[in-house]
Amino acid sequence: MFGDLLALPEGGLPKFIWLSAAFSVFNTVQCMLQPLGMTRRIYSQQPQQVTPLSSHLFAAWTALSAILRYKCAFNMGNEVLFDITFWSYVVAGAHFLSEIVVFRTVKVPGPVLSTFCVAITSIVWMTKDRQFYIQ
């Protein structure tokens, strides 16, 4: 995974997406091995709602996101992969926004802020650079 960094397409966006994939792998492992650890810190306003099952489901979603992001980082010209990856960030951003505003399960500022910022940054950057990568 790390040896491929030199093969990334030009520009900062593929590197940012690759880094997001790497952090997603870390989060997936953490959610599987310590399901009540970091997940309860993220959803700190309602930690009793975090169960091992919900953490494992979160891990599965995050693993899928990591795969999408990794493949997209190396295939930025693939329109379908680019768009699916873009929408994965939209879903993640919408999820965390709803947890902040509607369900009030997360505390701001808190650990969710970095994840939310990655989603928003990715959405804006992918929208801005789409024409560059998708010919």
mmCIF file of C-alpha atoms in Angstrom, residues 3-98:
data_model
loop_
_atom_site.group_PDB
_atom_site.id
_atom_site.type_symbol
_atom_site.label_atom_id
_atom_site.label_comp_id
_atom_site.label_asym_id
_atom_site.label_seq_id
_atom_site.Cartn_x
_atom_site.Cartn_y
_atom_site.Cartn_z
ATOM 1 C CA GLY A 3 5.084 1.543 -1.937
ATOM 2 C CA ASP A 4 2.520 2.695 -4.470
ATOM 3 C CA LEU A 5 2.683 6.339 -3.397
ATOM 4 C CA LEU A 6 5.032 7.221 -6.245
ATOM 5 C CA ALA A 7 2.485 5.920 -8.752
ATOM 6 C CA LEU A 8 -0.242 8.361 -7.692
ATOM 7 C CA PRO A 9 -1.489 10.744 -10.396
ATOM 8 C CA GLU A 10 -0.315 14.350 -10.308
ATOM 9 C CA GLY A 11 -1.841 16.859 -7.951
ATOM 10 C CA GLY A 12 -2.609 17.016 -4.276
ATOM 11 C CA LEU A 13 -6.092 15.495 -4.452
ATOM 12 C CA PRO A 14 -4.984 11.895 -5.146
ATOM 13 C CA LYS A 15 -2.550 12.115 -2.232
ATOM 14 C CA PHE A 16 -5.233 13.519 0.060
ATOM 15 C CA ILE A 17 -7.661 10.748 -0.944
ATOM 16 C CA TRP A 18 -4.929 8.120 -0.438
ATOM 17 C CA LEU A 19 -4.191 9.530 3.030
ATOM 18 C CA SER A 20 -7.913 9.434 3.813
ATOM 19 C CA ALA A 21 -7.915 5.754 2.783
ATOM 20 C CA ALA A 22 -4.955 5.018 5.057
ATOM 21 C CA PHE A 23 -6.686 6.645 8.050
ATOM 22 C CA SER A 24 -9.856 4.714 7.199
ATOM 23 C CA VAL A 25 -7.928 1.441 7.436
ATOM 24 C CA PHE A 26 -6.677 2.472 10.878
ATOM 25 C CA ASN A 27 -10.214 3.353 11.964
ATOM 26 C CA THR A 28 -11.573 0.051 10.624
ATOM 27 C CA VAL A 29 -9.047 -1.952 12.633
ATOM 28 C CA GLN A 30 -9.728 0.101 15.746
ATOM 29 C CA CYS A 31 -13.506 -0.406 15.425
ATOM 30 C CA MET A 32 -13.039 -4.169 15.099
ATOM 31 C CA LEU A 33 -10.431 -4.685 17.832
ATOM 32 C CA GLN A 34 -11.700 -2.150 20.388
ATOM 33 C CA PRO A 35 -15.317 -1.617 19.383
ATOM 34 C CA LEU A 36 -16.236 0.528 22.362
ATOM 35 C CA GLY A 37 -13.053 2.619 22.457
ATOM 36 C CA MET A 38 -12.798 5.443 19.946
ATOM 37 C CA THR A 39 -16.379 5.032 18.745
ATOM 38 C CA ARG A 40 -17.721 5.954 22.180
ATOM 39 C CA ARG A 41 -15.393 8.966 22.215
ATOM 40 C CA ILE A 42 -16.846 10.130 18.885
ATOM 41 C CA TYR A 43 -20.464 9.643 19.988
ATOM 42 C CA SER A 44 -19.701 11.036 23.450
ATOM 43 C CA GLN A 45 -23.083 12.699 23.977
ATOM 44 C CA GLN A 46 -24.858 9.314 23.814
ATOM 45 C CA PRO A 47 -22.128 6.696 24.494
ATOM 46 C CA GLN A 48 -24.670 4.149 25.748
ATOM 47 C CA GLN A 49 -25.981 3.887 22.180
ATOM 48 C CA VAL A 50 -22.618 2.590 20.962
ATOM 49 C CA THR A 51 -22.537 -1.204 21.003
ATOM 50 C CA PRO A 52 -20.011 -3.696 19.665
ATOM 51 C CA LEU A 53 -22.450 -4.399 16.814
ATOM 52 C CA SER A 54 -22.786 -0.727 15.851
ATOM 53 C CA SER A 55 -19.017 -0.357 15.972
ATOM 54 C CA HIS A 56 -18.548 -3.435 13.762
ATOM 55 C CA LEU A 57 -21.076 -2.036 11.260
ATOM 56 C CA PHE A 58 -19.189 1.254 11.307
ATOM 57 C CA ALA A 59 -15.990 -0.723 10.642
ATOM 58 C CA ALA A 60 -17.555 -2.447 7.632
ATOM 59 C CA TRP A 61 -18.687 0.886 6.152
ATOM 60 C CA THR A 62 -15.272 2.405 6.822
ATOM 61 C CA ALA A 63 -13.491 -0.564 5.213
ATOM 62 C CA LEU A 64 -15.596 -0.162 2.080
ATOM 63 C CA SER A 65 -14.841 3.567 2.076
ATOM 64 C CA ALA A 66 -11.114 2.836 2.420
ATOM 65 C CA ILE A 67 -11.198 0.495 -0.587
ATOM 66 C CA LEU A 68 -13.075 3.066 -2.691
ATOM 67 C CA ARG A 69 -10.692 5.854 -1.717
ATOM 68 C CA TYR A 70 -7.576 3.767 -2.324
ATOM 69 C CA LYS A 71 -8.756 2.682 -5.785
ATOM 70 C CA CYS A 72 -9.880 6.219 -6.657
ATOM 71 C CA ALA A 73 -6.544 7.739 -5.616
ATOM 72 C CA PHE A 74 -4.807 5.669 -8.311
ATOM 73 C CA ASN A 75 -7.587 5.915 -10.912
ATOM 74 C CA MET A 76 -8.653 9.557 -10.785
ATOM 75 C CA GLY A 77 -9.693 9.495 -14.451
ATOM 76 C CA ASN A 78 -12.270 6.747 -13.890
ATOM 77 C CA GLU A 79 -15.510 8.740 -13.800
ATOM 78 C CA VAL A 80 -17.618 6.064 -12.114
ATOM 79 C CA LEU A 81 -15.029 5.402 -9.389
ATOM 80 C CA PHE A 82 -14.481 9.152 -8.909
ATOM 81 C CA ASP A 83 -18.227 9.770 -8.534
ATOM 82 C CA ILE A 84 -18.812 6.843 -6.152
ATOM 83 C CA THR A 85 -15.917 8.013 -3.993
ATOM 84 C CA PHE A 86 -17.297 11.564 -4.044
ATOM 85 C CA TRP A 87 -20.714 10.319 -2.888
ATOM 86 C CA SER A 88 -19.100 8.241 -0.129
ATOM 87 C CA TYR A 89 -17.749 11.506 1.296
ATOM 88 C CA VAL A 90 -21.201 13.101 0.940
ATOM 89 C CA VAL A 91 -22.785 10.214 2.853
ATOM 90 C CA ALA A 92 -20.097 10.400 5.563
ATOM 91 C CA GLY A 93 -20.459 14.170 5.859
ATOM 92 C CA ALA A 94 -24.253 13.956 5.990
ATOM 93 C CA HIS A 95 -24.060 11.230 8.627
ATOM 94 C CA PHE A 96 -21.824 13.252 10.915
ATOM 95 C CA LEU A 97 -23.763 16.470 10.301
ATOM 96 C CA SER A 98 -26.983 14.683 11.300
#
